[in-house]
Coordinates of C-alpha atoms in Angstrom, one line a residue:
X1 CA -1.8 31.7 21.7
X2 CA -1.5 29.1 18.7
X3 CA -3.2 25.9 18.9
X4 CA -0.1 24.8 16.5
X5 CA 3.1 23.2 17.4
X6 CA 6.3 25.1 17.3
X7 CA 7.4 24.9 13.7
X8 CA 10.3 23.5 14.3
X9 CA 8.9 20.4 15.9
X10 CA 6.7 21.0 12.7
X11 CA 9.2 20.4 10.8
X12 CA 10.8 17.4 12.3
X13 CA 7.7 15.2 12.5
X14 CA 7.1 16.2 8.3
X15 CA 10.7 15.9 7.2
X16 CA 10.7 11.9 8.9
X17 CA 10.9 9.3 5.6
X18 CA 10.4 12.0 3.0
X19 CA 12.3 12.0 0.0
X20 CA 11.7 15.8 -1.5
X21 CA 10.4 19.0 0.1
X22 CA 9.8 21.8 -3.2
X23 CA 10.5 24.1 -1.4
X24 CA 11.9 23.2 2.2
X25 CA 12.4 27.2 2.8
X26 CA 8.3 27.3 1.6
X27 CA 7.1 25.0 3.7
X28 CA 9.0 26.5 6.9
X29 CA 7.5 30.1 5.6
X30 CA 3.8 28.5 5.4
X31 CA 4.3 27.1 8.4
X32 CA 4.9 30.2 10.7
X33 CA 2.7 32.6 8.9
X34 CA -0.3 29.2 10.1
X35 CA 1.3 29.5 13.5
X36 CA 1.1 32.8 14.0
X37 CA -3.0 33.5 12.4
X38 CA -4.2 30.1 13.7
X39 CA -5.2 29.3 10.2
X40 CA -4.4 25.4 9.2
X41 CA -2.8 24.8 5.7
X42 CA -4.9 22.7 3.3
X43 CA -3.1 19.5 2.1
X44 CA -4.0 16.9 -0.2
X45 CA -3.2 13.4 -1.5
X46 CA -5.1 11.8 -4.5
X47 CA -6.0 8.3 -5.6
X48 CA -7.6 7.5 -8.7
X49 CA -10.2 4.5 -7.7
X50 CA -8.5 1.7 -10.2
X51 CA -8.2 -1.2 -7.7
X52 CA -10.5 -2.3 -4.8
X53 CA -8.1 -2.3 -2.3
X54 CA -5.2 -0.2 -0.7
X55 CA -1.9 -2.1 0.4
X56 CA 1.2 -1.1 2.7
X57 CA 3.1 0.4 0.1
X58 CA -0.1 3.1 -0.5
X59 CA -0.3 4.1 3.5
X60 CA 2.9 5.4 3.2
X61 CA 2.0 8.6 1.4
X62 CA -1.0 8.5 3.3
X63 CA 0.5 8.3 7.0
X64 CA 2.4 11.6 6.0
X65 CA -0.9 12.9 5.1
X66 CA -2.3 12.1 9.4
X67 CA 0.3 13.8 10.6
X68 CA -0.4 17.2 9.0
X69 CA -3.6 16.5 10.3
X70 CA -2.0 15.3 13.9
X71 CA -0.4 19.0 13.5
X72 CA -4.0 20.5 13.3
X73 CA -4.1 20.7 9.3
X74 CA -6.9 20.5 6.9
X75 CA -6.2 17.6 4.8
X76 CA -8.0 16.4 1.8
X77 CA -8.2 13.3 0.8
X78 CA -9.0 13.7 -2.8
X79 CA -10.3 10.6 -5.0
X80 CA -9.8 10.9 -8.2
X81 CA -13.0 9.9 -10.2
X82 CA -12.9 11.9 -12.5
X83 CA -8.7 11.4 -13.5
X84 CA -9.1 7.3 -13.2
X85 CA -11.6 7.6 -16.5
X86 CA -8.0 8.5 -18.4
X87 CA -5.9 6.1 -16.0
X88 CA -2.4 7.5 -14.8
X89 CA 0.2 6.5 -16.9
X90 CA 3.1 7.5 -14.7
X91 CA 5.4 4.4 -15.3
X92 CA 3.3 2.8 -17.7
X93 CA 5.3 1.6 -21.4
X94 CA 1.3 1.1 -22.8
X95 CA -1.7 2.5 -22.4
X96 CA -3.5 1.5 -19.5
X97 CA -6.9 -0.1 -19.7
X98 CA -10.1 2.3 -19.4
X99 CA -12.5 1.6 -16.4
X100 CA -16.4 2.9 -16.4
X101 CA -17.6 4.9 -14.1
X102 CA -20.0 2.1 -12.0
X103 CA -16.3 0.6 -11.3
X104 CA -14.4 3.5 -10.2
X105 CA -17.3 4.5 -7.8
X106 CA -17.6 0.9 -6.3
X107 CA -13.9 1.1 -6.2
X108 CA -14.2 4.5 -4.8
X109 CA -16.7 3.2 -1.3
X110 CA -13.9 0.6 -0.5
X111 CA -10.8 3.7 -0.4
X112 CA -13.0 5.4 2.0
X113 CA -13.6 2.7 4.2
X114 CA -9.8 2.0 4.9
X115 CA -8.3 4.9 4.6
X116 CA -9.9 6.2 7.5
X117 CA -8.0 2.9 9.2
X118 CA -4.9 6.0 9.1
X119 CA -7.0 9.1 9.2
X120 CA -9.8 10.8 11.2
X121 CA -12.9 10.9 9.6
X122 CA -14.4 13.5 11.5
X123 CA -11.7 15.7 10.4
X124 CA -10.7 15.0 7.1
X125 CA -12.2 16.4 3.9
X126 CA -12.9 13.9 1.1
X127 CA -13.4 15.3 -2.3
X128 CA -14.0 14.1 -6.0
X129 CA -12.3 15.8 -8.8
X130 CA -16.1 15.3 -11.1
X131 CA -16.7 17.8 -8.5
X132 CA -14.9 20.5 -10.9
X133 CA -13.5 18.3 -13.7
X134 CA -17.3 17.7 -15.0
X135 CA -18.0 20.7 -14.9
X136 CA -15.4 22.5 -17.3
X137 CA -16.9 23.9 -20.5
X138 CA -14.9 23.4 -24.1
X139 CA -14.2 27.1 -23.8
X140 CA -12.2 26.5 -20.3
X141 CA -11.2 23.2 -21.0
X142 CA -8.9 24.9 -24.2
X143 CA -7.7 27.6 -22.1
X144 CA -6.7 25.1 -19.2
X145 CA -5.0 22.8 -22.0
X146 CA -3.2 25.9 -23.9
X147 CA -1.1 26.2 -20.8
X148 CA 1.3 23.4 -21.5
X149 CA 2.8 22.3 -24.8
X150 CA 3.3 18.6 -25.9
X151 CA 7.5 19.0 -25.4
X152 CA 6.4 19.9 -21.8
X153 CA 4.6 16.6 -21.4
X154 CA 7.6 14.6 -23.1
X155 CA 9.9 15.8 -20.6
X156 CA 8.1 12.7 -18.3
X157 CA 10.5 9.7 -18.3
X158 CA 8.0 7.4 -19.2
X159 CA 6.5 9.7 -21.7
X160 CA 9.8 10.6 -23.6
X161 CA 10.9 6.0 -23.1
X162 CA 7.5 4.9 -25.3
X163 CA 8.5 7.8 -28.2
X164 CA 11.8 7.3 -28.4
X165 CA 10.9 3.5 -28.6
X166 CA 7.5 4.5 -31.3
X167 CA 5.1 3.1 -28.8
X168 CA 2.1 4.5 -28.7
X169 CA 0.8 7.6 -26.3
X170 CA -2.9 8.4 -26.3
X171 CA -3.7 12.2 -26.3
X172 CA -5.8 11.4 -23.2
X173 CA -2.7 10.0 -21.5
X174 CA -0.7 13.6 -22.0
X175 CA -4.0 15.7 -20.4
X176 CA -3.7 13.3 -17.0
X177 CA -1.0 15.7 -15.6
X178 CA -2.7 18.7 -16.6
X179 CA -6.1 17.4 -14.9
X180 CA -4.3 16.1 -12.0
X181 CA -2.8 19.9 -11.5
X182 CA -5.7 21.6 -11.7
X183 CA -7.3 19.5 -8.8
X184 CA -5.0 22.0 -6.8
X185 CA -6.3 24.9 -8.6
X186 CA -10.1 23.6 -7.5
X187 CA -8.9 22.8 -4.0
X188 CA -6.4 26.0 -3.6
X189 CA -4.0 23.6 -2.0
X190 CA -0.8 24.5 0.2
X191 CA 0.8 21.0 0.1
X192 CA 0.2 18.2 -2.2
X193 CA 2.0 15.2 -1.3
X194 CA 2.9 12.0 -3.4
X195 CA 5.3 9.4 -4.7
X196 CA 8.1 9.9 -5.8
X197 CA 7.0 8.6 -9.1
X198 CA 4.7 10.8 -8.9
X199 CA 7.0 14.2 -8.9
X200 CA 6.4 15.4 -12.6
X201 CA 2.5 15.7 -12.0
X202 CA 2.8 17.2 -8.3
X203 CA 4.9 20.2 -10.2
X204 CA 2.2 20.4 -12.2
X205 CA 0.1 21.5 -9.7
X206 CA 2.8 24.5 -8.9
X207 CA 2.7 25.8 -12.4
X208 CA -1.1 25.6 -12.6
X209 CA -1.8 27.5 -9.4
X210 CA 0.6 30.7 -10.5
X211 CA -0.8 30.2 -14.1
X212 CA -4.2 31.1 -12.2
X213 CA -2.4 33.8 -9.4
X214 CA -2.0 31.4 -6.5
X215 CA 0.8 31.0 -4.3
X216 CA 2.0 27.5 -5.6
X217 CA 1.7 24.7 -3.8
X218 CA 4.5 22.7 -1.5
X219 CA 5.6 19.5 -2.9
X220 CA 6.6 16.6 -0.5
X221 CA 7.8 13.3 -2.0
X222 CA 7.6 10.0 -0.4
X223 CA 9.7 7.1 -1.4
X224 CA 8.0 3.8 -2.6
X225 CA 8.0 1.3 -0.4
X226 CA 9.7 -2.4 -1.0
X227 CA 7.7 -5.0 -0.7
X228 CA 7.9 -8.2 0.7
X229 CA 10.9 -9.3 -1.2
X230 CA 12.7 -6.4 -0.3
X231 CA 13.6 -5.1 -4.1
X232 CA 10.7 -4.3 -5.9
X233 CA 8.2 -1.9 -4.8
X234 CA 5.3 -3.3 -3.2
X235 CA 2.7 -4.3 -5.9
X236 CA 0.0 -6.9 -6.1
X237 CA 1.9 -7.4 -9.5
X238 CA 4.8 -8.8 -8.1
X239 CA 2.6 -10.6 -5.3
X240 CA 4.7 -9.1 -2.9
X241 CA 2.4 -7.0 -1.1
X242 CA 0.6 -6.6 2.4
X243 CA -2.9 -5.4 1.8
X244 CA -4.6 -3.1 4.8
X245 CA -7.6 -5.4 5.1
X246 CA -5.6 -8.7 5.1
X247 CA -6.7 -10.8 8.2
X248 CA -4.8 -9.9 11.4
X249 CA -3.1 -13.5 11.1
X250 CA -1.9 -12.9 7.7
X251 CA -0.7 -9.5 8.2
X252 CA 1.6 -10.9 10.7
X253 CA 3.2 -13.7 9.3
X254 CA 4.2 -11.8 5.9
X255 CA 5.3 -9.0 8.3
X256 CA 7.5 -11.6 10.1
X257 CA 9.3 -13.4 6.6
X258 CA 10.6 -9.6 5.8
X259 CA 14.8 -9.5 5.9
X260 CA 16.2 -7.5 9.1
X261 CA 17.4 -4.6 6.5
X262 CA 13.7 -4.1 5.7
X263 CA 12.1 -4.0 8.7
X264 CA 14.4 -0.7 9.3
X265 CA 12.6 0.9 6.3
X266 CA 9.1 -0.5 7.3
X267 CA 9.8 0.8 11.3
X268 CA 10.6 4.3 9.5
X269 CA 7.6 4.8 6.9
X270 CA 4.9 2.5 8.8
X271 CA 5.4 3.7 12.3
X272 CA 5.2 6.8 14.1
X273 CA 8.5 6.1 15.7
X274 CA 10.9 8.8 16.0
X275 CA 13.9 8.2 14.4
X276 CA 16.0 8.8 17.3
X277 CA 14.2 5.8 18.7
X278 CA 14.8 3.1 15.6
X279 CA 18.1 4.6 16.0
X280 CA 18.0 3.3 19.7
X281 CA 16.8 0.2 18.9
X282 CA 19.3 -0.6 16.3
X283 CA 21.8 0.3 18.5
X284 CA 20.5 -1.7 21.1
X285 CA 20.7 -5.0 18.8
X286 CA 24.0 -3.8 17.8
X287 CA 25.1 -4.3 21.6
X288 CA 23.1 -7.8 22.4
X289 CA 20.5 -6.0 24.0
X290 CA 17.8 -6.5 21.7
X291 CA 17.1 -9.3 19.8
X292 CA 16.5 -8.6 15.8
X293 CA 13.6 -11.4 16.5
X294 CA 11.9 -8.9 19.3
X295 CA 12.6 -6.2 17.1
X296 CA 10.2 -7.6 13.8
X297 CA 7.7 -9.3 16.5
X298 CA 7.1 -5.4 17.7
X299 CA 7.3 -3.8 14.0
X300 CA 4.6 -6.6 13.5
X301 CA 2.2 -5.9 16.4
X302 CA 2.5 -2.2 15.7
X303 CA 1.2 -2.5 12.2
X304 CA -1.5 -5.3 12.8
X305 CA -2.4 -2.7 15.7
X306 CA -3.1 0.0 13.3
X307 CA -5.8 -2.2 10.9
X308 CA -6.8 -4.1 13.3
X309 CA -6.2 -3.7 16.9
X310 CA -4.0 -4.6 19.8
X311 CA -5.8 -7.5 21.1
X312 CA -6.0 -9.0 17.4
X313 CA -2.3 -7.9 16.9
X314 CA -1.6 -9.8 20.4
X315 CA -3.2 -12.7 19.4
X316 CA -1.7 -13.1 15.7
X317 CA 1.8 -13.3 17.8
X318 CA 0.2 -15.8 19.9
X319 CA -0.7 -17.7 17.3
X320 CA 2.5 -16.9 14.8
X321 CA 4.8 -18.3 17.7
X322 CA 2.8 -21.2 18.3
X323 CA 3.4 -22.2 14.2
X324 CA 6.5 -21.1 13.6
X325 CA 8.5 -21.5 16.9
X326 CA 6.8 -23.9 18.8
X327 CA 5.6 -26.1 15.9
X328 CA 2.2 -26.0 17.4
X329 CA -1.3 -25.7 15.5
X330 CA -3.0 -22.1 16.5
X331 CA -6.5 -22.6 17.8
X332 CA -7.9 -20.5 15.0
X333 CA -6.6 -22.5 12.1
X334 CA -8.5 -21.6 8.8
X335 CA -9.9 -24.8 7.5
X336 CA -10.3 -26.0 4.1
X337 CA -12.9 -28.2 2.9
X338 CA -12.4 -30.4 -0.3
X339 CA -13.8 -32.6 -2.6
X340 CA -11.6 -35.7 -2.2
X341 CA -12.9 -36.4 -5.6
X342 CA -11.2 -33.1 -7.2
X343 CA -8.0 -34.3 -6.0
X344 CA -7.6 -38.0 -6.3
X345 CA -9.0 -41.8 -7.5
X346 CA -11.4 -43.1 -4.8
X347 CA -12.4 -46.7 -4.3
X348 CA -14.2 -48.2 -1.1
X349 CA -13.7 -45.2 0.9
X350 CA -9.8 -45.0 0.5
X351 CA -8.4 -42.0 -1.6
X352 CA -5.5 -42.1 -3.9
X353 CA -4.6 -37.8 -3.2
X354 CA -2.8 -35.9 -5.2
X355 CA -0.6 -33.7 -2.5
X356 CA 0.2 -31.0 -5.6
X357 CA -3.3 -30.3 -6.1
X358 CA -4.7 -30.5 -2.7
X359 CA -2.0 -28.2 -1.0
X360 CA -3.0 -25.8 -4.5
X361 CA -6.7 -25.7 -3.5
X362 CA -5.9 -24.9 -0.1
X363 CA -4.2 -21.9 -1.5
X364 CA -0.4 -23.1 0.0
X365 CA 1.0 -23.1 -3.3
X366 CA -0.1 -20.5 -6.3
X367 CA -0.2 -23.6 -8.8
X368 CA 0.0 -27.0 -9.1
X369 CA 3.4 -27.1 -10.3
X370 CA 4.6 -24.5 -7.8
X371 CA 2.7 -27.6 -5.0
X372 CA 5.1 -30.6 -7.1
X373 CA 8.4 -27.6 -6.7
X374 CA 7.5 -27.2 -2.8
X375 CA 6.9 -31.0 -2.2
X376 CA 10.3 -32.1 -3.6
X377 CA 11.8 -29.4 -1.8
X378 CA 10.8 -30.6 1.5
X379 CA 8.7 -27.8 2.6
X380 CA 5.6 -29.7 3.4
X381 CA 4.5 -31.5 6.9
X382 CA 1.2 -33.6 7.4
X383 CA 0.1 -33.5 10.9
X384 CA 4.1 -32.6 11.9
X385 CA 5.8 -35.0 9.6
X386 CA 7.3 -34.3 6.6
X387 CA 6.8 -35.8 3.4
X388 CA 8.3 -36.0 -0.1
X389 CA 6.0 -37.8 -2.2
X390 CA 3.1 -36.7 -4.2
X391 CA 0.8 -39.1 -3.9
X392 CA -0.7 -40.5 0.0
X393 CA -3.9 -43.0 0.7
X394 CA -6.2 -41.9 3.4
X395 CA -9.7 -42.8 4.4
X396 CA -12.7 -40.2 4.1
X397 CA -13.6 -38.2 5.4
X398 CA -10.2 -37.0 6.6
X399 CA -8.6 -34.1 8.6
X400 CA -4.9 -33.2 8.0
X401 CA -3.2 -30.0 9.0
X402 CA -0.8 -29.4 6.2
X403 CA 2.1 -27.0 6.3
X404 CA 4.0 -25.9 3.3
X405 CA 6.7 -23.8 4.6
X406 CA 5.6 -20.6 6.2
X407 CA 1.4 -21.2 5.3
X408 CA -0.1 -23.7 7.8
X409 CA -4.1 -24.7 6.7
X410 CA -6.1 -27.4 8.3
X411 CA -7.8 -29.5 5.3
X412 CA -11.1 -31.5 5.9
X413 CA -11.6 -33.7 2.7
X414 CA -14.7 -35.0 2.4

């Protein structure tokens, strides 16, 4: 008997918040023929090592990757050392910046540590592409590359934008998605998964593997995920991202300032939530039996849950409702010590603050100028009152705890 589940409840748990299955009909076939031998399918999802850390908007793609392996598949979590030399350019309108080697590996150590956060490390293969990319000789290396032709390569969106606008495309830029299909030809892959920005290279991978007489591989697309402000995708670029090793606290409180639309796309790619149940528990709001509040507050604990765990998760809601509904100060305030001579005149122990720059280097405002925007807008308290000026006289050493807004920070200037 199969240690696999039916492939129609296969099926359903894969399908959930995918955007593109190449082919569905494929995927069913692979499926059955793995049911019936008892053989798993080997899937993969690659990350080239250009950043230190992973956010929400990457554990989408990587979620859908655990439950192949919750389905008893081999999955591959492939790092791409050897690809993140040439950078991906996939939505890029300029070259991006090279990165040596001692980075991408130092980079490299921090992917493993949280991605296994999602996965199961005792059952999940991680793999380098230097494993095989290294090791092509020139001889190989032309054959691989006399498989496409440049028109082929300027049939990518972002490719064909910068030379129609005479913008400048390195030759190492057009063998990325040549490099990044052959790590399926290396790995004899059944599924690679990705983006959706991400599509042109996946296919790559298909046309590679029957180039070399393998059954090409499944594509699956994910769709990227908003971020914080609920239009753009999630990127540290547009600061509007939740990042996997954030503090438990932290987590929380961006989870909570999300609209009510999003949190229906989060419940669906971050959770393992059915869909018939978020379909329950809209309906359920829709009737005055659920509070949207109760709703986020759970969307919230389930993700903190995940990175962190469910006491910490408890205790951030503890502590969120204390700030933010009960206008009390959490026990575990993070405190912020400061030079009271950084941020004002003193004379005779009384100090002349500047409110702009001390709520900046407590890190409640991104600038000073953002701290003067905020404090004329009335978003900051002192110790529960609210204040309008920019300039207040206390004695040091003082302790204030200073809200601007959502942020709350207790700051000891000394």
């Amino acid at each position: 008997m199969s240690s696999f589940r039916p492939v129609d409840e296969q099926m359903a748990y894969l399908r959930k918040g995918s955007v593109e299955i190449i082919r569905e009909s494929d995927l069913r076939e692979r499926l059955e023929k793995s049911f019936q031998s008892g053989k798993p399918l080997r899937v993969k999802v690659g990350f080239d090592p250009t950043a230190p850390d992973l956010h929400l908007g990457h554990t989408v793609v990587i979620r859908k990757l655990k439950h192949f392996q919750d389905m008893g598949h081999t999955v591959i979590f492939l790092i791409g050392d050897g690809t993140g030399l040439i950078g991906d350019p996939t939505g890029r309108n300029v070259t991006r910046p090279p990165l040596t080697r001692e980075q991408l590996n130092a980079n490299a150590e921090t992917y493993k540590a949280q991605v296994f956060k999602i996965l199961d490390a005792e059952k999940t293969e991680v793999r380098y592409n230097t494993e095989w990319l290294f090791k092509l000789d020139y001889e190989a290396f032309v054959r691989l590359a006399a498989k496409f032709t440049v028109s082929q390569m300027l049939e990518r969106e972002d490719f064909s934008k910068r030379f129609n606008e005479e913008k400048p495309i390195s030759v190492h830029e057009l063998l990325y998605p040549m490099m990044q299909g052959y790590d399926s030809v290396a790995l004899e892959c059944d599924v690679e998964l990705g983006g959706t920005e991400q599509k042109f290279n996946l296919l790559m991978g298909r046309k590679l593997q029957a180039d070399y007489g393998q059954q090409p591989q499944i594509v699956l697309t994910m769709p990227l995920l908003e971020g914080l402000d609920g239009e753009r995708k999630m990127s540290k670029s547009y600061d509007n991202y939740i990042g996997i090793m954030e503090a438990p606290q932290e987590m929380f409180g961006k989870l909570m300032s999300i609209s009510d639309n999003l949190m229906w796309r989060y419940y669906e790619l971050l959770t393992d939530l059915t869909l018939p149940e978020i379909e329950k528990m809209r309906g359920d709001i829709a009737a005055g039996e659920l509070h949207p509040m109760r709703a986020k507050k759970d969307l919230a604990k389930r993700i903190v849950a995940d990175f962190h765990s469910l006491a910490e998760a408890d205790q951030a809601e503890e502590n969120w409702a204390k700030q933010f509904q009960k206008d009390e100060v959490p026990e575990n305030l993070e405190v912020v010590e400061i030079e009271a001579a950084t941020v004002g005149t003193l004379s005779d122990g009384i100090v002349n603050i500047n409110l702009g720059k001390v709520i900046a280097n407590a890190g409640l405002a991104d600038s000073n100028s953002d701290a003067q925007r905020k404090i004329k807008a009335g978003s900051l308290k002192i110790d529960g009152e609210s204040y309008k000026e920019l300039y207040l006289q206390v004695s040091i050493p003082a302790e204030r705890v200073i809200r601007v807004g959502r942020k709350m920070k207790k700051v000891y200037l000394r």
